mmCIF file of C-alpha atoms and ligand atoms in Angstrom:
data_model
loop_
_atom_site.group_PDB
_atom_site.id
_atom_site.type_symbol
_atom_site.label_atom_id
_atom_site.label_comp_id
_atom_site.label_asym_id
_atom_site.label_seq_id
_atom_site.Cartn_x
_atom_site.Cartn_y
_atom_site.Cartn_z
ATOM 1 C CA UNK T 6 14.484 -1.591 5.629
ATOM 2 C CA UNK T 7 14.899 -1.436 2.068
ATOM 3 C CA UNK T 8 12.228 0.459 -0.180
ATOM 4 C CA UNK T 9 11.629 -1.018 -3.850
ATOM 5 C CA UNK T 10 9.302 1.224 -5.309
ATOM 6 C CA UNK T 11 7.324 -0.278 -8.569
ATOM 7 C CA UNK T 12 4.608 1.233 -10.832
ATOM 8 C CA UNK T 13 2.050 -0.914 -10.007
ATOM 9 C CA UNK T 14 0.845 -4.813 -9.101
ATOM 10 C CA UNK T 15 2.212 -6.712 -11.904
ATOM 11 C CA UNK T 16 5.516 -5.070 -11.203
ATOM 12 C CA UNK T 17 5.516 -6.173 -8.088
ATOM 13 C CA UNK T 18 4.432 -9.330 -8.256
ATOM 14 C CA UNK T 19 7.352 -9.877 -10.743
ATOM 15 C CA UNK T 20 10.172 -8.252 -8.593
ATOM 16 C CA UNK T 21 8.650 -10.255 -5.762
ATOM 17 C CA UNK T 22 8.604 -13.560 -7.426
ATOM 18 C CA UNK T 23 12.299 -13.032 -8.374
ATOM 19 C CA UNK T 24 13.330 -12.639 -5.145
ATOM 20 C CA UNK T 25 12.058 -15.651 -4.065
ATOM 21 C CA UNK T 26 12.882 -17.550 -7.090
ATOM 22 C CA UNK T 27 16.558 -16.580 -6.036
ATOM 23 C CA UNK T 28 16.067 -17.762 -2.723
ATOM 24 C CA UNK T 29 15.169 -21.135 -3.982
ATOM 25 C CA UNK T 30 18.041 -21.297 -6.655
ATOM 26 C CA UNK T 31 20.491 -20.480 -3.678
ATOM 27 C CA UNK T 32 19.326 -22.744 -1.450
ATOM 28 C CA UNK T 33 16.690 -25.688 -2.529
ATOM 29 C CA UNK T 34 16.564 -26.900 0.936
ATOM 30 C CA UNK T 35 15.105 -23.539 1.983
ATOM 31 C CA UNK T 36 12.332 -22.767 4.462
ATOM 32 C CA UNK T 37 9.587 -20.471 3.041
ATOM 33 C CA UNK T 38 7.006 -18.529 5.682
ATOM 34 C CA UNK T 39 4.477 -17.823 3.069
ATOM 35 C CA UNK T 40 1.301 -15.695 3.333
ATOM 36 C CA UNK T 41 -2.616 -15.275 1.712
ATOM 37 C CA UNK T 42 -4.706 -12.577 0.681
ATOM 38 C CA UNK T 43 -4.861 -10.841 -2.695
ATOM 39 C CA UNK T 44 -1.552 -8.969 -2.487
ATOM 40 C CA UNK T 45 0.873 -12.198 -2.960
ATOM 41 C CA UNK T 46 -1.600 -13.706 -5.675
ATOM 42 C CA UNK T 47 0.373 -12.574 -8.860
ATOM 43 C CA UNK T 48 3.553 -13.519 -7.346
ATOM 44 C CA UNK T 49 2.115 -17.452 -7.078
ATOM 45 C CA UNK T 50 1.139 -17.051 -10.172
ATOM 46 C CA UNK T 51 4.332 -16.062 -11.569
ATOM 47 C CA UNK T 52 6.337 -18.879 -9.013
ATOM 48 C CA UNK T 53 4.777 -21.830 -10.880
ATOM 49 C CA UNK T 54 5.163 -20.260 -14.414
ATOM 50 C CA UNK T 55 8.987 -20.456 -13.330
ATOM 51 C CA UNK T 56 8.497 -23.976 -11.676
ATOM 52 C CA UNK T 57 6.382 -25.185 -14.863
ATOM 53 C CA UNK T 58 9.592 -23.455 -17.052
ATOM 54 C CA UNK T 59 12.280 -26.024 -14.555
ATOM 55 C CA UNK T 60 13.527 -22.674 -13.301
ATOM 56 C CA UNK T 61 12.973 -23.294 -9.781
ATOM 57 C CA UNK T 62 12.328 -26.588 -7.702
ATOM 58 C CA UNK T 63 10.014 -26.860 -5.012
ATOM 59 C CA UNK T 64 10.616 -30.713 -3.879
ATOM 60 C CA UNK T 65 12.796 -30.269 -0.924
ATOM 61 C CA UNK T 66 11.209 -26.816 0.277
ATOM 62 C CA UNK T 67 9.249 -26.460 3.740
ATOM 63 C CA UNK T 68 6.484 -23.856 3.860
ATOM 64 C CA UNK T 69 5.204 -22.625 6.761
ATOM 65 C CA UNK T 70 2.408 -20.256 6.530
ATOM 66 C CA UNK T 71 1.247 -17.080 8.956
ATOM 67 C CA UNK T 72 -2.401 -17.939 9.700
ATOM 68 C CA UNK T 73 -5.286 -19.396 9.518
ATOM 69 C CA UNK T 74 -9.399 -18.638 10.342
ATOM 70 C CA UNK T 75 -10.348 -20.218 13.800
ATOM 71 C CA UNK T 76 -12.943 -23.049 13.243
ATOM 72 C CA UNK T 77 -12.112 -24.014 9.422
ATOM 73 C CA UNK T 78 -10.772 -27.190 8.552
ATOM 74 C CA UNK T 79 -8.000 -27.437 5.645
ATOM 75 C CA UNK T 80 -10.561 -28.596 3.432
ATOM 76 C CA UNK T 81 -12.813 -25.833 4.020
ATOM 77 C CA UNK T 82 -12.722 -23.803 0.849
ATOM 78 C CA UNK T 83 -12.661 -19.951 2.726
ATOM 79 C CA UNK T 84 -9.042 -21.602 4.948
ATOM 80 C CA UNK T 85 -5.852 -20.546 3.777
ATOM 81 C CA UNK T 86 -4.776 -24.151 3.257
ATOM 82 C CA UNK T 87 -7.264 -24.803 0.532
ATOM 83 C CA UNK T 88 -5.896 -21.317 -0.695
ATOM 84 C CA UNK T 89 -2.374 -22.006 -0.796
ATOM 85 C CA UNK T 90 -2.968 -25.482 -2.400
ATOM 86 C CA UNK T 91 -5.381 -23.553 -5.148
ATOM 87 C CA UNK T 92 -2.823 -21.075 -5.430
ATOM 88 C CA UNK T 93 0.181 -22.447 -5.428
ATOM 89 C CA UNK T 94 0.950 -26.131 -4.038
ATOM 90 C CA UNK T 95 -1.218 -27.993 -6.130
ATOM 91 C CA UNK T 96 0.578 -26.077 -9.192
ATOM 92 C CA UNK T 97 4.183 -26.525 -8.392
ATOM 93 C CA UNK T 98 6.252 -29.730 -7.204
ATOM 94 C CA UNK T 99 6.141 -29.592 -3.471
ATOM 95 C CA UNK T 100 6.020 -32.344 -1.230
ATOM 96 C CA UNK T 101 2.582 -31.698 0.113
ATOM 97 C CA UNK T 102 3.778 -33.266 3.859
ATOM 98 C CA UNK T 103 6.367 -30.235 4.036
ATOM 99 C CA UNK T 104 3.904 -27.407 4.017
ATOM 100 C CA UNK T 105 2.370 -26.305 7.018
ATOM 101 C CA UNK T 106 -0.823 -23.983 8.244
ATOM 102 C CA UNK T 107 -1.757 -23.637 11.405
ATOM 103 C CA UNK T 108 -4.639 -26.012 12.725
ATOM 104 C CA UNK T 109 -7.589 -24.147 12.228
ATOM 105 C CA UNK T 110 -10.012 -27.568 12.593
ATOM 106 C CA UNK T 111 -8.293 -27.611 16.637
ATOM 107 C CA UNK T 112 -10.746 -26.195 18.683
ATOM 108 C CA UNK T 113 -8.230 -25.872 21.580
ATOM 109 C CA UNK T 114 -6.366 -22.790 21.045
ATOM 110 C CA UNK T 115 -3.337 -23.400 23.570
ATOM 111 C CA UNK T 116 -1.923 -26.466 21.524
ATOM 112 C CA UNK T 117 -3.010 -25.741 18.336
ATOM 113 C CA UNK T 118 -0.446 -22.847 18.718
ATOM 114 C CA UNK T 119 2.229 -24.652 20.587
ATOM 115 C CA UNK T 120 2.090 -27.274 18.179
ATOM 116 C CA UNK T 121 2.404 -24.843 15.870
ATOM 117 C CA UNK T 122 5.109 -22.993 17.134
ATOM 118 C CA UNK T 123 7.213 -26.052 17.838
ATOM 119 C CA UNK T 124 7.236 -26.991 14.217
ATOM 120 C CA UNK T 125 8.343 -23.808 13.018
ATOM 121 C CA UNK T 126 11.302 -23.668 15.596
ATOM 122 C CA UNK T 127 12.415 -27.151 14.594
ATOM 123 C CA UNK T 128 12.308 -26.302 10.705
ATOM 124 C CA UNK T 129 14.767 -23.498 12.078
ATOM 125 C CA UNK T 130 12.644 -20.419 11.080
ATOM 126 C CA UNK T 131 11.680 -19.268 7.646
ATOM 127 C CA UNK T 132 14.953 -18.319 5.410
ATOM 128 C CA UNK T 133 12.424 -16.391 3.632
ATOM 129 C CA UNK T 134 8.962 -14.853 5.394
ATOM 130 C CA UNK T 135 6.838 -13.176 2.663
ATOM 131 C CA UNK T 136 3.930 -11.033 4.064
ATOM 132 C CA UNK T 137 1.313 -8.690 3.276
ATOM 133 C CA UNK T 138 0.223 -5.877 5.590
ATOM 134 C CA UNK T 139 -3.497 -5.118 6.703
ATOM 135 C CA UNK T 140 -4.665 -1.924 6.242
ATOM 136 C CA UNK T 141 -4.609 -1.281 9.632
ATOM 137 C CA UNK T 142 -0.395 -1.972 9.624
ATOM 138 C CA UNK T 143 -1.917 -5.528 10.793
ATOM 139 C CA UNK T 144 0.869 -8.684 9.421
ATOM 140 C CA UNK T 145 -0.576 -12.190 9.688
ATOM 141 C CA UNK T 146 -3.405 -11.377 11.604
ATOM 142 C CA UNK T 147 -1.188 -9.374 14.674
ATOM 143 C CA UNK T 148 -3.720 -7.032 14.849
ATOM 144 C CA UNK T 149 -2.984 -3.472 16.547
ATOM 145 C CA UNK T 150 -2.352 -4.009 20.412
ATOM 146 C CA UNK T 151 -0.984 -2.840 23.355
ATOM 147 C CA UNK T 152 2.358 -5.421 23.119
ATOM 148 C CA UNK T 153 3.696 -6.834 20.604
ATOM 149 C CA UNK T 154 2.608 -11.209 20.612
ATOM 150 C CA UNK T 155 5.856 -12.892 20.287
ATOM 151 C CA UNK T 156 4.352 -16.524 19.466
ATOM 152 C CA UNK T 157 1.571 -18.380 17.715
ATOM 153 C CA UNK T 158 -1.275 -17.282 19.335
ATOM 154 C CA UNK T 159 -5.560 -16.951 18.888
ATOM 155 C CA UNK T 160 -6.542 -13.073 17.958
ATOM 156 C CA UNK T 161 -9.902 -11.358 17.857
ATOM 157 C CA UNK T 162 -10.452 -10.106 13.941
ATOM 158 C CA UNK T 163 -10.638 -6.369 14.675
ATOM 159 C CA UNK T 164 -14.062 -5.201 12.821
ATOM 160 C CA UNK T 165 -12.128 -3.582 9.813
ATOM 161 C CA UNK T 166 -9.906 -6.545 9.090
ATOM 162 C CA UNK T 167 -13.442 -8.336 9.049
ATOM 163 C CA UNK T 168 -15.037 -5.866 6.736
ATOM 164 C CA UNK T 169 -11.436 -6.138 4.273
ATOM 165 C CA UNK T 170 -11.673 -9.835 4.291
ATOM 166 C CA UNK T 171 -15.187 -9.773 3.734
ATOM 167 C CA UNK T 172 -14.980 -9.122 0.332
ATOM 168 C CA UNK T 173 -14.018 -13.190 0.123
ATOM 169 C CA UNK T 174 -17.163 -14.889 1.512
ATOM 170 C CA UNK T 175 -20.236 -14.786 -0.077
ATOM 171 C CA UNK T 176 -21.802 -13.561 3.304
ATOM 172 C CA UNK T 177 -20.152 -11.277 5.040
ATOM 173 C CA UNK T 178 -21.382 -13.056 8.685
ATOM 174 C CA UNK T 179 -19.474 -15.805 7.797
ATOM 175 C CA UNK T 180 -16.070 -14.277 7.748
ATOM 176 C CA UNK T 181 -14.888 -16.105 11.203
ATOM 177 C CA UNK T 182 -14.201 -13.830 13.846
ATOM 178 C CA UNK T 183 -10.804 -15.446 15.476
ATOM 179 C CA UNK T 184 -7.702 -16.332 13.992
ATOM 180 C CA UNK T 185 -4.560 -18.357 14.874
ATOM 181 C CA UNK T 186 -1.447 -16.285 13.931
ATOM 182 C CA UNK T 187 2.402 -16.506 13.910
ATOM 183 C CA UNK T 188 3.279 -13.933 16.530
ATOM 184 C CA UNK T 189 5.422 -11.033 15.685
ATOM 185 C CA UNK T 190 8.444 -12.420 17.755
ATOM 186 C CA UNK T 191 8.345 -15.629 14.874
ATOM 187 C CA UNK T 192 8.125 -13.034 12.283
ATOM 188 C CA UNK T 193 11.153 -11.443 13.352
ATOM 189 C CA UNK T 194 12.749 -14.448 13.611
ATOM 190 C CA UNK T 195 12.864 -15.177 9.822
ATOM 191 C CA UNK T 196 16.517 -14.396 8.320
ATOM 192 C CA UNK T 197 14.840 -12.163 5.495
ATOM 193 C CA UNK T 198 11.619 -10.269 5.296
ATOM 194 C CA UNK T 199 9.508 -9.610 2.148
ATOM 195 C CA UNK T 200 6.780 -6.731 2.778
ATOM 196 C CA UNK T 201 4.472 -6.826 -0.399
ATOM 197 C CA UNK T 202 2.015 -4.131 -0.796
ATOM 198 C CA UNK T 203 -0.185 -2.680 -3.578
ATOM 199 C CA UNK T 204 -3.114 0.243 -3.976
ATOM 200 C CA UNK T 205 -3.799 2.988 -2.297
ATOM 201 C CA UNK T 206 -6.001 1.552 0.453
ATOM 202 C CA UNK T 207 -2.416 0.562 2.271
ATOM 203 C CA UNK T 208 -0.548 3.861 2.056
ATOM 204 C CA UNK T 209 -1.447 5.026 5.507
ATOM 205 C CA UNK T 210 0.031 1.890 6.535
ATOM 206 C CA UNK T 211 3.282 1.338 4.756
ATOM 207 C CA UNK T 212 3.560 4.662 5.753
ATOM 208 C CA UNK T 213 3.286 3.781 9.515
ATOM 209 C CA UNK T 214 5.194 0.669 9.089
ATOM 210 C CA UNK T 215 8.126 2.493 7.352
ATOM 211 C CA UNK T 216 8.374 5.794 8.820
ATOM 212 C CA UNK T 217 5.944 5.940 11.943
ATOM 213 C CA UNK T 218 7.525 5.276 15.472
ATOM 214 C CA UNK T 219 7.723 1.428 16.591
ATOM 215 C CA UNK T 220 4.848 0.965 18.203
ATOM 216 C CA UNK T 221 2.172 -2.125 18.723
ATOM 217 C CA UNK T 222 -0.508 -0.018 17.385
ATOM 218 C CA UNK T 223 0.972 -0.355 13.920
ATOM 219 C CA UNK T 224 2.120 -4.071 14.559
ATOM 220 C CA UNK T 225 4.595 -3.846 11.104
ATOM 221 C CA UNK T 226 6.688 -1.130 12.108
ATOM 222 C CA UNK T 227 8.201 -4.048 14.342
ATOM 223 C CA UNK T 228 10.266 -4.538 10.759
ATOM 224 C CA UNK T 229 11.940 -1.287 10.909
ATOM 225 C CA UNK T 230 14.126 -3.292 13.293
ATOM 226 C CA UNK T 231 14.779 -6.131 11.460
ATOM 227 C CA UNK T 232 18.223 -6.582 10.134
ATOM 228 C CA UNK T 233 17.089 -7.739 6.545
ATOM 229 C CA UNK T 234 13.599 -6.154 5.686
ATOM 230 C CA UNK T 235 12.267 -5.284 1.841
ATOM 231 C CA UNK T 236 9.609 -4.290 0.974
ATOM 232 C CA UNK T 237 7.981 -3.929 -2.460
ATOM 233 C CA UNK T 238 5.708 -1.389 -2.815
ATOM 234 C CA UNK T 239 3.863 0.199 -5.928
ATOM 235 C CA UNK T 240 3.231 4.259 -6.215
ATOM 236 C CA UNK T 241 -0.315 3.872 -4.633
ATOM 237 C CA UNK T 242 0.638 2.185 -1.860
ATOM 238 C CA UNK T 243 4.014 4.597 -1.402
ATOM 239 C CA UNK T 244 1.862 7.697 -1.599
ATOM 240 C CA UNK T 245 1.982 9.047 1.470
ATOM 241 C CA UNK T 246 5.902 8.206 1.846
ATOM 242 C CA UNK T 247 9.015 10.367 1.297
ATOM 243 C CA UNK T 248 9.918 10.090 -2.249
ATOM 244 C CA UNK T 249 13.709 8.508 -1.668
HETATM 245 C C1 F6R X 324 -2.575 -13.330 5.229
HETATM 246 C C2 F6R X 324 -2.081 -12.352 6.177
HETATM 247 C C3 F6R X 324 -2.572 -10.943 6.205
HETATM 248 C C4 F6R X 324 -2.597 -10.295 4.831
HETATM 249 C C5 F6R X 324 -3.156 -8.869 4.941
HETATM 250 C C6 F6R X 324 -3.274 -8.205 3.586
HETATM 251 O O1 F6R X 324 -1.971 -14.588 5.450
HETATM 252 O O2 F6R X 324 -1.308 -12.725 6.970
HETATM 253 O O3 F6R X 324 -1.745 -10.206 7.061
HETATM 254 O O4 F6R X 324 -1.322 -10.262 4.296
HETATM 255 O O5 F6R X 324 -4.426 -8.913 5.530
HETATM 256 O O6 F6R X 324 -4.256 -8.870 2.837
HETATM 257 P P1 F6R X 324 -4.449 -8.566 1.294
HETATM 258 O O7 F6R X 324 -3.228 -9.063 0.603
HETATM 259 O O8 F6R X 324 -5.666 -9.386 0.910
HETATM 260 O O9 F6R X 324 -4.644 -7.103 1.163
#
């Protein structure tokens, strides 16, 4: 694992969107794994300034995203597919047919994930998976378990990823309580990993996922054994870390 520390979100948001930016300069054809939530936010942002500038070309990239709420359809505005097309697809030139979220709309669990899981093997796995991390060392919604999942499968929300996501719906009830989620076997799959993570409310976890034993309780430590890990991290968020 290698440790970036930055001062803060716009840092990292900028080191973040370069790596990615290089990615896509090295290879155009590459395969993105992509993630939601606030923490990757500024680093959209920053991709389609570069896209807008003809620094970087998104029309023969494949995305593949981590999750997505169980019951939502992609037009739903609270799913991460209307997300990633208001915060970054819509803004960049990507063949909208070559980006992919997992079937939230399927009510049947089993082949909504297969399917699911089957695409991504065929694209070949992610050249580049970009994540977050929960605060509870959760990545895509992998929630602390007793194993770690290895494919696409349907979780429980645990009741603090609820609460953290909660801060997105207007009602807190209607945060849905299931997900479908890239296992952490398809994580490790991806040739590199990019770990973004910001503020204080994740230094217990970056903590756990960088220095803590590897255990299924902190479901991101699985990285510490993955051959090509970074992660990006601001002071806040490396707080409770050795100072390298
Ligand atoms: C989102 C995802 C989650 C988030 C995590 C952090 O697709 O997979 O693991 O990365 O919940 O969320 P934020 O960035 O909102 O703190």
């Amino acid at each position: 694992m290698r440790i970036i520390r930055v001062a803060g979100y716009e840092e990292m948001s900028s080191r973040a969107a370069d790596v990615i930016a290089a990615q896509l300069i090295l290879d155009p054809r590459s395969v993105l794994g992509l993630a939601t939530g606030t923490t990757p936010v500024g680093a959209y942002r920053l991709l389609v300034e570069k896209n807008r500038r003809g620094e970087i070309d998104f029309s023969q990239v494949r995305t593949y995203n981590l999750d997505e709420y169980r019951g939502l359809s992609h037009d739903d505005s609270q799913s991460y597919h209307y997300f990633m097309a208001d915060n970054l697809f819509k803004h960049v030139n990507i063949d909208m047919a070559n980006t992919h979220v997992p079937d939230g709309s399927d009510p049947d669990a089993e082949s909504a994930c297969r399917a699911y899981d089957a695409m991504v093997e065929e694209a070949g796995y992610p050249d580049l998976q970009l994540l977050g991390i929960g605060n509870n060392g959760h990545i895509g919604f992998n929630e602390p378990a007793e194993g770690f999942p290895v494919g696409t499968h349907c979780v429980d929300l645990t009741p603090s990823t609820i609460q953290a996501n909660s801060r997105l719906f207007d009602d807190p009830d209607d945060v849905p309580r299931q997900a479908y989620t890239m296992g952490v076997g398809t994580i490790m799959k991806s040739r590199r990993v990019l770990v973004l993570a910001s503020g204080a409310a994740k230094a217990d976890a970056v903590r756990a996922m960088c220095y803590g034993p590897v255990v299924p309780s902190c479901p991101a430590s699985a990285l510490q054994l993955h051959p090509d890990c970074i992660v990006i991290a601001d002071e806040a968020a490396l707080a409770r870390c050795p100072e390298e």
